[in-house]
Amino acid sequence: MEDVADRWRDPEWLAGAMTWVDQRLAEAGRPRSGEPDQVHVRAWGTAIKVPTDRGPTWFKATTEDLVHETLVTHLVSQRVPEREIGRAHV
């Protein structure tokens, strides 16, 4: 039986996600300064730490069941807007 968390480890999916991250970082004037570190992988989502010259940026992807977390991200970004580079459903 395939582990459902494997979708987050799929090289094609990761490449697409990092392309999206790199585009958002470039738009924000914060290019990536090193390799990403996928620090959290579960069936319901993943978190990837992305280094930049101004400190780490985080990318998080979740299943559709947790799409409400987008609202949490939005609320946090209102408190610290300089830390958000974008949101997308990946």
PDB file of N, CA and C in Angstrom:
ATOM      1  N   MET A   1       0.828  -1.181   0.000  1.00  0.00           N
ATOM      2  CA  MET A   1       0.000   0.000   0.000  1.00  0.00           C
ATOM      3  C   MET A   1       0.884   1.260   0.000  1.00  0.00           C
ATOM      4  N   GLU A   2       0.585   2.191  -0.877  1.00  0.00           N
ATOM      5  CA  GLU A   2       1.368   3.408  -0.987  1.00  0.00           C
ATOM      6  C   GLU A   2       1.065   4.368   0.171  1.00  0.00           C
ATOM      7  N   ASP A   3       2.102   4.964   0.704  1.00  0.00           N
ATOM      8  CA  ASP A   3       1.957   5.959   1.759  1.00  0.00           C
ATOM      9  C   ASP A   3       1.383   7.231   1.142  1.00  0.00           C
ATOM     10  N   VAL A   4       0.278   7.738   1.683  1.00  0.00           N
ATOM     11  CA  VAL A   4      -0.345   8.929   1.111  1.00  0.00           C
ATOM     12  C   VAL A   4       0.552  10.156   1.237  1.00  0.00           C
ATOM     13  N   ALA A   5       1.508  10.140   2.138  1.00  0.00           N
ATOM     14  CA  ALA A   5       2.444  11.257   2.261  1.00  0.00           C
ATOM     15  C   ALA A   5       3.439  11.286   1.102  1.00  0.00           C
ATOM     16  N   ASP A   6       3.507  10.201   0.325  1.00  0.00           N
ATOM     17  CA  ASP A   6       4.439  10.153  -0.803  1.00  0.00           C
ATOM     18  C   ASP A   6       4.176  11.257  -1.815  1.00  0.00           C
ATOM     19  N   ARG A   7       2.937  11.738  -1.916  1.00  0.00           N
ATOM     20  CA  ARG A   7       2.650  12.806  -2.887  1.00  0.00           C
ATOM     21  C   ARG A   7       3.495  14.033  -2.609  1.00  0.00           C
ATOM     22  N   TRP A   8       3.771  14.313  -1.332  1.00  0.00           N
ATOM     23  CA  TRP A   8       4.557  15.495  -0.967  1.00  0.00           C
ATOM     24  C   TRP A   8       6.047  15.294  -1.222  1.00  0.00           C
ATOM     25  N   ARG A   9       6.475  14.043  -1.380  1.00  0.00           N
ATOM     26  CA  ARG A   9       7.884  13.738  -1.654  1.00  0.00           C
ATOM     27  C   ARG A   9       8.162  13.537  -3.142  1.00  0.00           C
ATOM     28  N   ASP A  10       7.121  13.528  -3.939  1.00  0.00           N
ATOM     29  CA  ASP A  10       7.258  13.284  -5.374  1.00  0.00           C
ATOM     30  C   ASP A  10       8.141  14.368  -6.003  1.00  0.00           C
ATOM     31  N   PRO A  11       9.227  13.978  -6.690  1.00  0.00           N
ATOM     32  CA  PRO A  11      10.142  14.974  -7.267  1.00  0.00           C
ATOM     33  C   PRO A  11       9.455  15.962  -8.217  1.00  0.00           C
ATOM     34  N   GLU A  12       8.494  15.498  -8.996  1.00  0.00           N
ATOM     35  CA  GLU A  12       7.781  16.394  -9.907  1.00  0.00           C
ATOM     36  C   GLU A  12       6.955  17.425  -9.134  1.00  0.00           C
ATOM     37  N   TRP A  13       6.255  16.975  -8.101  1.00  0.00           N
ATOM     38  CA  TRP A  13       5.466  17.888  -7.285  1.00  0.00           C
ATOM     39  C   TRP A  13       6.380  18.908  -6.594  1.00  0.00           C
ATOM     40  N   LEU A  14       7.493  18.411  -6.016  1.00  0.00           N
ATOM     41  CA  LEU A  14       8.427  19.297  -5.328  1.00  0.00           C
ATOM     42  C   LEU A  14       9.013  20.333  -6.283  1.00  0.00           C
ATOM     43  N   ALA A  15       9.362  19.923  -7.494  1.00  0.00           N
ATOM     44  CA  ALA A  15       9.917  20.860  -8.475  1.00  0.00           C
ATOM     45  C   ALA A  15       8.906  21.952  -8.794  1.00  0.00           C
ATOM     46  N   GLY A  16       7.639  21.578  -8.977  1.00  0.00           N
ATOM     47  CA  GLY A  16       6.594  22.563  -9.255  1.00  0.00           C
ATOM     48  C   GLY A  16       6.387  23.509  -8.092  1.00  0.00           C
ATOM     49  N   ALA A  17       6.403  22.968  -6.888  1.00  0.00           N
ATOM     50  CA  ALA A  17       6.218  23.797  -5.700  1.00  0.00           C
ATOM     51  C   ALA A  17       7.375  24.780  -5.550  1.00  0.00           C
ATOM     52  N   MET A  18       8.604  24.317  -5.765  1.00  0.00           N
ATOM     53  CA  MET A  18       9.762  25.199  -5.623  1.00  0.00           C
ATOM     54  C   MET A  18       9.820  26.234  -6.747  1.00  0.00           C
ATOM     55  N   THR A  19       9.322  25.897  -7.929  1.00  0.00           N
ATOM     56  CA  THR A  19       9.219  26.885  -9.003  1.00  0.00           C
ATOM     57  C   THR A  19       8.282  27.998  -8.571  1.00  0.00           C
ATOM     58  N   TRP A  20       7.142  27.629  -7.985  1.00  0.00           N
ATOM     59  CA  TRP A  20       6.176  28.620  -7.491  1.00  0.00           C
ATOM     60  C   TRP A  20       6.827  29.481  -6.408  1.00  0.00           C
ATOM     61  N   VAL A  21       7.517  28.850  -5.461  1.00  0.00           N
ATOM     62  CA  VAL A  21       8.181  29.578  -4.377  1.00  0.00           C
ATOM     63  C   VAL A  21       9.225  30.537  -4.951  1.00  0.00           C
ATOM     64  N   ASP A  22      10.052  30.052  -5.872  1.00  0.00           N
ATOM     65  CA  ASP A  22      11.093  30.901  -6.453  1.00  0.00           C
ATOM     66  C   ASP A  22      10.496  32.114  -7.167  1.00  0.00           C
ATOM     67  N   GLN A  23       9.370  31.925  -7.849  1.00  0.00           N
ATOM     68  CA  GLN A  23       8.701  33.049  -8.515  1.00  0.00           C
ATOM     69  C   GLN A  23       8.205  34.071  -7.498  1.00  0.00           C
ATOM     70  N   ARG A  24       7.566  33.604  -6.425  1.00  0.00           N
ATOM     71  CA  ARG A  24       7.074  34.522  -5.398  1.00  0.00           C
ATOM     72  C   ARG A  24       8.233  35.247  -4.703  1.00  0.00           C
ATOM     73  N   LEU A  25       9.312  34.515  -4.423  1.00  0.00           N
ATOM     74  CA  LEU A  25      10.467  35.136  -3.789  1.00  0.00           C
ATOM     75  C   LEU A  25      11.082  36.201  -4.692  1.00  0.00           C
ATOM     76  N   ALA A  26      11.198  35.909  -5.981  1.00  0.00           N
ATOM     77  CA  ALA A  26      11.746  36.882  -6.931  1.00  0.00           C
ATOM     78  C   ALA A  26      10.878  38.138  -6.973  1.00  0.00           C
ATOM     79  N   GLU A  27       9.566  37.954  -6.991  1.00  0.00           N
ATOM     80  CA  GLU A  27       8.643  39.090  -6.997  1.00  0.00           C
ATOM     81  C   GLU A  27       8.801  39.944  -5.730  1.00  0.00           C
ATOM     82  N   ALA A  28       9.144  39.293  -4.626  1.00  0.00           N
ATOM     83  CA  ALA A  28       9.304  39.992  -3.357  1.00  0.00           C
ATOM     84  C   ALA A  28      10.726  40.523  -3.166  1.00  0.00           C
ATOM     85  N   GLY A  29      11.602  40.273  -4.143  1.00  0.00           N
ATOM     86  CA  GLY A  29      12.987  40.720  -4.010  1.00  0.00           C
ATOM     87  C   GLY A  29      13.782  39.935  -2.989  1.00  0.00           C
ATOM     88  N   ARG A  30      13.405  38.676  -2.794  1.00  0.00           N
ATOM     89  CA  ARG A  30      14.067  37.816  -1.803  1.00  0.00           C
ATOM     90  C   ARG A  30      14.450  36.489  -2.433  1.00  0.00           C
ATOM     91  N   PRO A  31      15.418  36.462  -3.330  1.00  0.00           N
ATOM     92  CA  PRO A  31      15.756  35.194  -3.976  1.00  0.00           C
ATOM     93  C   PRO A  31      16.237  34.139  -2.984  1.00  0.00           C
ATOM     94  N   ARG A  32      15.999  32.917  -3.355  1.00  0.00           N
ATOM     95  CA  ARG A  32      16.445  31.793  -2.527  1.00  0.00           C
ATOM     96  C   ARG A  32      17.962  31.799  -2.458  1.00  0.00           C
ATOM     97  N   SER A  33      18.512  31.504  -1.269  1.00  0.00           N
ATOM     98  CA  SER A  33      19.968  31.531  -1.077  1.00  0.00           C
ATOM     99  C   SER A  33      20.555  30.154  -0.796  1.00  0.00           C
ATOM    100  N   GLY A  34      19.756  29.124  -0.905  1.00  0.00           N
ATOM    101  CA  GLY A  34      20.241  27.773  -0.640  1.00  0.00           C
ATOM    102  C   GLY A  34      19.165  26.758  -0.970  1.00  0.00           C
ATOM    103  N   GLU A  35      19.432  25.539  -0.609  1.00  0.00           N
ATOM    104  CA  GLU A  35      18.490  24.455  -0.901  1.00  0.00           C
ATOM    105  C   GLU A  35      17.364  24.423   0.128  1.00  0.00           C
ATOM    106  N   PRO A  36      16.153  24.126  -0.327  1.00  0.00           N
ATOM    107  CA  PRO A  36      15.032  24.005   0.608  1.00  0.00           C
ATOM    108  C   PRO A  36      15.178  22.760   1.476  1.00  0.00           C
ATOM    109  N   ASP A  37      14.549  22.807   2.639  1.00  0.00           N
ATOM    110  CA  ASP A  37      14.589  21.693   3.587  1.00  0.00           C
ATOM    111  C   ASP A  37      13.152  21.300   3.927  1.00  0.00           C
ATOM    112  N   GLN A  38      12.728  20.145   3.462  1.00  0.00           N
ATOM    113  CA  GLN A  38      11.366  19.663   3.717  1.00  0.00           C
ATOM    114  C   GLN A  38      11.341  19.069   5.118  1.00  0.00           C
ATOM    115  N   VAL A  39      10.962  19.888   6.072  1.00  0.00           N
ATOM    116  CA  VAL A  39      11.087  19.524   7.486  1.00  0.00           C
ATOM    117  C   VAL A  39       9.888  18.775   8.049  1.00  0.00           C
ATOM    118  N   HIS A  40       8.781  18.787   7.335  1.00  0.00           N
ATOM    119  CA  HIS A  40       7.555  18.160   7.847  1.00  0.00           C
ATOM    120  C   HIS A  40       6.815  17.519   6.685  1.00  0.00           C
ATOM    121  N   VAL A  41       6.576  16.224   6.778  1.00  0.00           N
ATOM    122  CA  VAL A  41       5.791  15.516   5.767  1.00  0.00           C
ATOM    123  C   VAL A  41       4.812  14.593   6.476  1.00  0.00           C
ATOM    124  N   ARG A  42       3.551  14.847   6.249  1.00  0.00           N
ATOM    125  CA  ARG A  42       2.490  13.998   6.789  1.00  0.00           C
ATOM    126  C   ARG A  42       1.490  13.757   5.670  1.00  0.00           C
ATOM    127  N   ALA A  43       0.574  12.867   5.882  1.00  0.00           N
ATOM    128  CA  ALA A  43      -0.435  12.573   4.859  1.00  0.00           C
ATOM    129  C   ALA A  43      -1.236  13.821   4.503  1.00  0.00           C
ATOM    130  N   TRP A  44      -1.456  14.698   5.460  1.00  0.00           N
ATOM    131  CA  TRP A  44      -2.309  15.872   5.255  1.00  0.00           C
ATOM    132  C   TRP A  44      -1.556  17.113   4.786  1.00  0.00           C
ATOM    133  N   GLY A  45      -0.209  17.074   4.767  1.00  0.00           N
ATOM    134  CA  GLY A  45       0.503  18.259   4.308  1.00  0.00           C
ATOM    135  C   GLY A  45       2.001  18.184   4.490  1.00  0.00           C
ATOM    136  N   THR A  46       2.655  19.240   4.045  1.00  0.00           N
ATOM    137  CA  THR A  46       4.103  19.336   4.163  1.00  0.00           C
ATOM    138  C   THR A  46       4.497  20.772   4.444  1.00  0.00           C
ATOM    139  N   ALA A  47       5.648  20.947   5.080  1.00  0.00           N
ATOM    140  CA  ALA A  47       6.227  22.269   5.312  1.00  0.00           C
ATOM    141  C   ALA A  47       7.678  22.229   4.851  1.00  0.00           C
ATOM    142  N   ILE A  48       8.055  23.274   4.106  1.00  0.00           N
ATOM    143  CA  ILE A  48       9.398  23.345   3.545  1.00  0.00           C
ATOM    144  C   ILE A  48      10.028  24.682   3.946  1.00  0.00           C
ATOM    145  N   LYS A  49      11.182  24.607   4.558  1.00  0.00           N
ATOM    146  CA  LYS A  49      11.936  25.806   4.956  1.00  0.00           C
ATOM    147  C   LYS A  49      12.836  26.203   3.788  1.00  0.00           C
ATOM    148  N   VAL A  50      12.697  27.463   3.357  1.00  0.00           N
ATOM    149  CA  VAL A  50      13.423  27.947   2.193  1.00  0.00           C
ATOM    150  C   VAL A  50      14.326  29.104   2.632  1.00  0.00           C
ATOM    151  N   PRO A  51      15.658  28.940   2.512  1.00  0.00           N
ATOM    152  CA  PRO A  51      16.554  30.008   2.939  1.00  0.00           C
ATOM    153  C   PRO A  51      16.580  31.179   1.950  1.00  0.00           C
ATOM    154  N   THR A  52      16.618  32.395   2.491  1.00  0.00           N
ATOM    155  CA  THR A  52      16.798  33.598   1.683  1.00  0.00           C
ATOM    156  C   THR A  52      17.843  34.461   2.381  1.00  0.00           C
ATOM    157  N   ASP A  53      18.301  35.502   1.713  1.00  0.00           N
ATOM    158  CA  ASP A  53      19.308  36.373   2.323  1.00  0.00           C
ATOM    159  C   ASP A  53      18.746  37.190   3.483  1.00  0.00           C
ATOM    160  N   ARG A  54      17.413  37.172   3.656  1.00  0.00           N
ATOM    161  CA  ARG A  54      16.792  37.885   4.785  1.00  0.00           C
ATOM    162  C   ARG A  54      16.177  36.913   5.792  1.00  0.00           C
ATOM    163  N   GLY A  55      16.682  35.712   5.822  1.00  0.00           N
ATOM    164  CA  GLY A  55      16.164  34.713   6.746  1.00  0.00           C
ATOM    165  C   GLY A  55      15.253  33.727   6.047  1.00  0.00           C
ATOM    166  N   PRO A  56      14.841  32.700   6.765  1.00  0.00           N
ATOM    167  CA  PRO A  56      14.044  31.646   6.147  1.00  0.00           C
ATOM    168  C   PRO A  56      12.627  32.104   5.793  1.00  0.00           C
ATOM    169  N   THR A  57      12.129  31.514   4.740  1.00  0.00           N
ATOM    170  CA  THR A  57      10.736  31.645   4.344  1.00  0.00           C
ATOM    171  C   THR A  57      10.165  30.238   4.371  1.00  0.00           C
ATOM    172  N   TRP A  58       8.903  30.125   4.728  1.00  0.00           N
ATOM    173  CA  TRP A  58       8.271  28.817   4.827  1.00  0.00           C
ATOM    174  C   TRP A  58       7.227  28.635   3.740  1.00  0.00           C
ATOM    175  N   PHE A  59       7.195  27.436   3.172  1.00  0.00           N
ATOM    176  CA  PHE A  59       6.175  27.042   2.218  1.00  0.00           C
ATOM    177  C   PHE A  59       5.401  25.889   2.856  1.00  0.00           C
ATOM    178  N   LYS A  60       4.089  25.985   2.820  1.00  0.00           N
ATOM    179  CA  LYS A  60       3.259  24.920   3.388  1.00  0.00           C
ATOM    180  C   LYS A  60       2.203  24.535   2.368  1.00  0.00           C
ATOM    181  N   ALA A  61       2.018  23.236   2.204  1.00  0.00           N
ATOM    182  CA  ALA A  61       0.960  22.720   1.328  1.00  0.00           C
ATOM    183  C   ALA A  61       0.139  21.726   2.131  1.00  0.00           C
ATOM    184  N   THR A  62      -1.177  21.775   1.938  1.00  0.00           N
ATOM    185  CA  THR A  62      -2.064  20.858   2.653  1.00  0.00           C
ATOM    186  C   THR A  62      -3.079  20.255   1.694  1.00  0.00           C
ATOM    187  N   THR A  63      -3.745  19.242   2.177  1.00  0.00           N
ATOM    188  CA  THR A  63      -4.839  18.657   1.410  1.00  0.00           C
ATOM    189  C   THR A  63      -6.021  19.624   1.412  1.00  0.00           C
ATOM    190  N   GLU A  64      -6.971  19.374   0.544  1.00  0.00           N
ATOM    191  CA  GLU A  64      -8.157  20.236   0.474  1.00  0.00           C
ATOM    192  C   GLU A  64      -8.944  20.236   1.780  1.00  0.00           C
ATOM    193  N   ASP A  65      -8.849  19.171   2.554  1.00  0.00           N
ATOM    194  CA  ASP A  65      -9.555  19.114   3.841  1.00  0.00           C
ATOM    195  C   ASP A  65      -9.087  20.201   4.815  1.00  0.00           C
ATOM    196  N   LEU A  66      -7.883  20.718   4.596  1.00  0.00           N
ATOM    197  CA  LEU A  66      -7.323  21.724   5.499  1.00  0.00           C
ATOM    198  C   LEU A  66      -7.204  23.095   4.833  1.00  0.00           C
ATOM    199  N   VAL A  67      -7.974  23.314   3.800  1.00  0.00           N
ATOM    200  CA  VAL A  67      -7.903  24.581   3.071  1.00  0.00           C
ATOM    201  C   VAL A  67      -8.219  25.781   3.970  1.00  0.00           C
ATOM    202  N   HIS A  68      -8.907  25.563   5.077  1.00  0.00           N
ATOM    203  CA  HIS A  68      -9.192  26.654   6.015  1.00  0.00           C
ATOM    204  C   HIS A  68      -7.918  27.272   6.587  1.00  0.00           C
ATOM    205  N   GLU A  69      -6.813  26.555   6.504  1.00  0.00           N
ATOM    206  CA  GLU A  69      -5.559  27.111   6.993  1.00  0.00           C
ATOM    207  C   GLU A  69      -5.117  28.320   6.177  1.00  0.00           C
ATOM    208  N   THR A  70      -5.646  28.460   4.971  1.00  0.00           N
ATOM    209  CA  THR A  70      -5.356  29.645   4.169  1.00  0.00           C
ATOM    210  C   THR A  70      -5.823  30.899   4.894  1.00  0.00           C
ATOM    211  N   LEU A  71      -6.966  30.815   5.562  1.00  0.00           N
ATOM    212  CA  LEU A  71      -7.462  31.946   6.343  1.00  0.00           C
ATOM    213  C   LEU A  71      -6.507  32.276   7.479  1.00  0.00           C
ATOM    214  N   VAL A  72      -5.984  31.267   8.134  1.00  0.00           N
ATOM    215  CA  VAL A  72      -5.025  31.499   9.222  1.00  0.00           C
ATOM    216  C   VAL A  72      -3.788  32.210   8.666  1.00  0.00           C
ATOM    217  N   THR A  73      -3.296  31.748   7.538  1.00  0.00           N
ATOM    218  CA  THR A  73      -2.138  32.381   6.907  1.00  0.00           C
ATOM    219  C   THR A  73      -2.435  33.848   6.597  1.00  0.00           C
ATOM    220  N   HIS A  74      -3.620  34.101   6.076  1.00  0.00           N
ATOM    221  CA  HIS A  74      -4.019  35.470   5.753  1.00  0.00           C
ATOM    222  C   HIS A  74      -4.042  36.343   7.017  1.00  0.00           C
ATOM    223  N   LEU A  75      -4.611  35.825   8.084  1.00  0.00           N
ATOM    224  CA  LEU A  75      -4.687  36.590   9.328  1.00  0.00           C
ATOM    225  C   LEU A  75      -3.300  36.890   9.890  1.00  0.00           C
ATOM    226  N   VAL A  76      -2.419  35.907   9.825  1.00  0.00           N
ATOM    227  CA  VAL A  76      -1.050  36.119  10.293  1.00  0.00           C
ATOM    228  C   VAL A  76      -0.353  37.156   9.413  1.00  0.00           C
ATOM    229  N   SER A  77      -0.586  37.093   8.109  1.00  0.00           N
ATOM    230  CA  SER A  77       0.080  38.034   7.197  1.00  0.00           C
ATOM    231  C   SER A  77      -0.369  39.470   7.441  1.00  0.00           C
ATOM    232  N   GLN A  78      -1.567  39.660   7.960  1.00  0.00           N
ATOM    233  CA  GLN A  78      -2.017  41.009   8.284  1.00  0.00           C
ATOM    234  C   GLN A  78      -1.236  41.580   9.465  1.00  0.00           C
ATOM    235  N   ARG A  79      -0.760  40.705  10.338  1.00  0.00           N
ATOM    236  CA  ARG A  79       0.017  41.160  11.505  1.00  0.00           C
ATOM    237  C   ARG A  79       1.477  41.389  11.159  1.00  0.00           C
ATOM    238  N   VAL A  80       1.999  40.584  10.215  1.00  0.00           N
ATOM    239  CA  VAL A  80       3.395  40.721   9.788  1.00  0.00           C
ATOM    240  C   VAL A  80       3.465  40.623   8.255  1.00  0.00           C
ATOM    241  N   PRO A  81       2.958  41.636   7.552  1.00  0.00           N
ATOM    242  CA  PRO A  81       2.870  41.570   6.090  1.00  0.00           C
ATOM    243  C   PRO A  81       4.215  41.425   5.391  1.00  0.00           C
ATOM    244  N   GLU A  82       5.281  41.869   6.015  1.00  0.00           N
ATOM    245  CA  GLU A  82       6.599  41.754   5.396  1.00  0.00           C
ATOM    246  C   GLU A  82       7.084  40.312   5.315  1.00  0.00           C
ATOM    247  N   ARG A  83       6.407  39.403   5.995  1.00  0.00           N
ATOM    248  CA  ARG A  83       6.819  37.994   6.009  1.00  0.00           C
ATOM    249  C   ARG A  83       6.080  37.129   5.004  1.00  0.00           C
ATOM    250  N   GLU A  84       5.054  37.659   4.370  1.00  0.00           N
ATOM    251  CA  GLU A  84       4.275  36.856   3.422  1.00  0.00           C
ATOM    252  C   GLU A  84       4.735  37.140   2.001  1.00  0.00           C
ATOM    253  N   ILE A  85       4.908  36.071   1.233  1.00  0.00           N
ATOM    254  CA  ILE A  85       5.280  36.263  -0.171  1.00  0.00           C
ATOM    255  C   ILE A  85       4.179  35.820  -1.124  1.00  0.00           C
ATOM    256  N   GLY A  86       3.155  35.162  -0.635  1.00  0.00           N
ATOM    257  CA  GLY A  86       2.066  34.752  -1.509  1.00  0.00           C
ATOM    258  C   GLY A  86       1.363  33.519  -1.000  1.00  0.00           C
ATOM    259  N   ARG A  87       0.187  33.291  -1.562  1.00  0.00           N
ATOM    260  CA  ARG A  87      -0.600  32.104  -1.215  1.00  0.00           C
ATOM    261  C   ARG A  87      -1.105  31.474  -2.499  1.00  0.00           C
ATOM    262  N   ALA A  88      -1.180  30.171  -2.469  1.00  0.00           N
ATOM    263  CA  ALA A  88      -1.750  29.468  -3.623  1.00  0.00           C
ATOM    264  C   ALA A  88      -2.228  28.106  -3.156  1.00  0.00           C
ATOM    265  N   HIS A  89      -3.160  27.576  -3.873  1.00  0.00           N
ATOM    266  CA  HIS A  89      -3.576  26.184  -3.648  1.00  0.00           C
ATOM    267  C   HIS A  89      -2.776  25.354  -4.621  1.00  0.00           C
ATOM    268  N   VAL A  90      -1.839  24.564  -4.084  1.00  0.00           N
ATOM    269  CA  VAL A  90      -0.947  23.758  -4.922  1.00  0.00           C
ATOM    270  C   VAL A  90      -1.454  22.347  -4.956  1.00  0.00           C
TER     271      VAL A  90
END
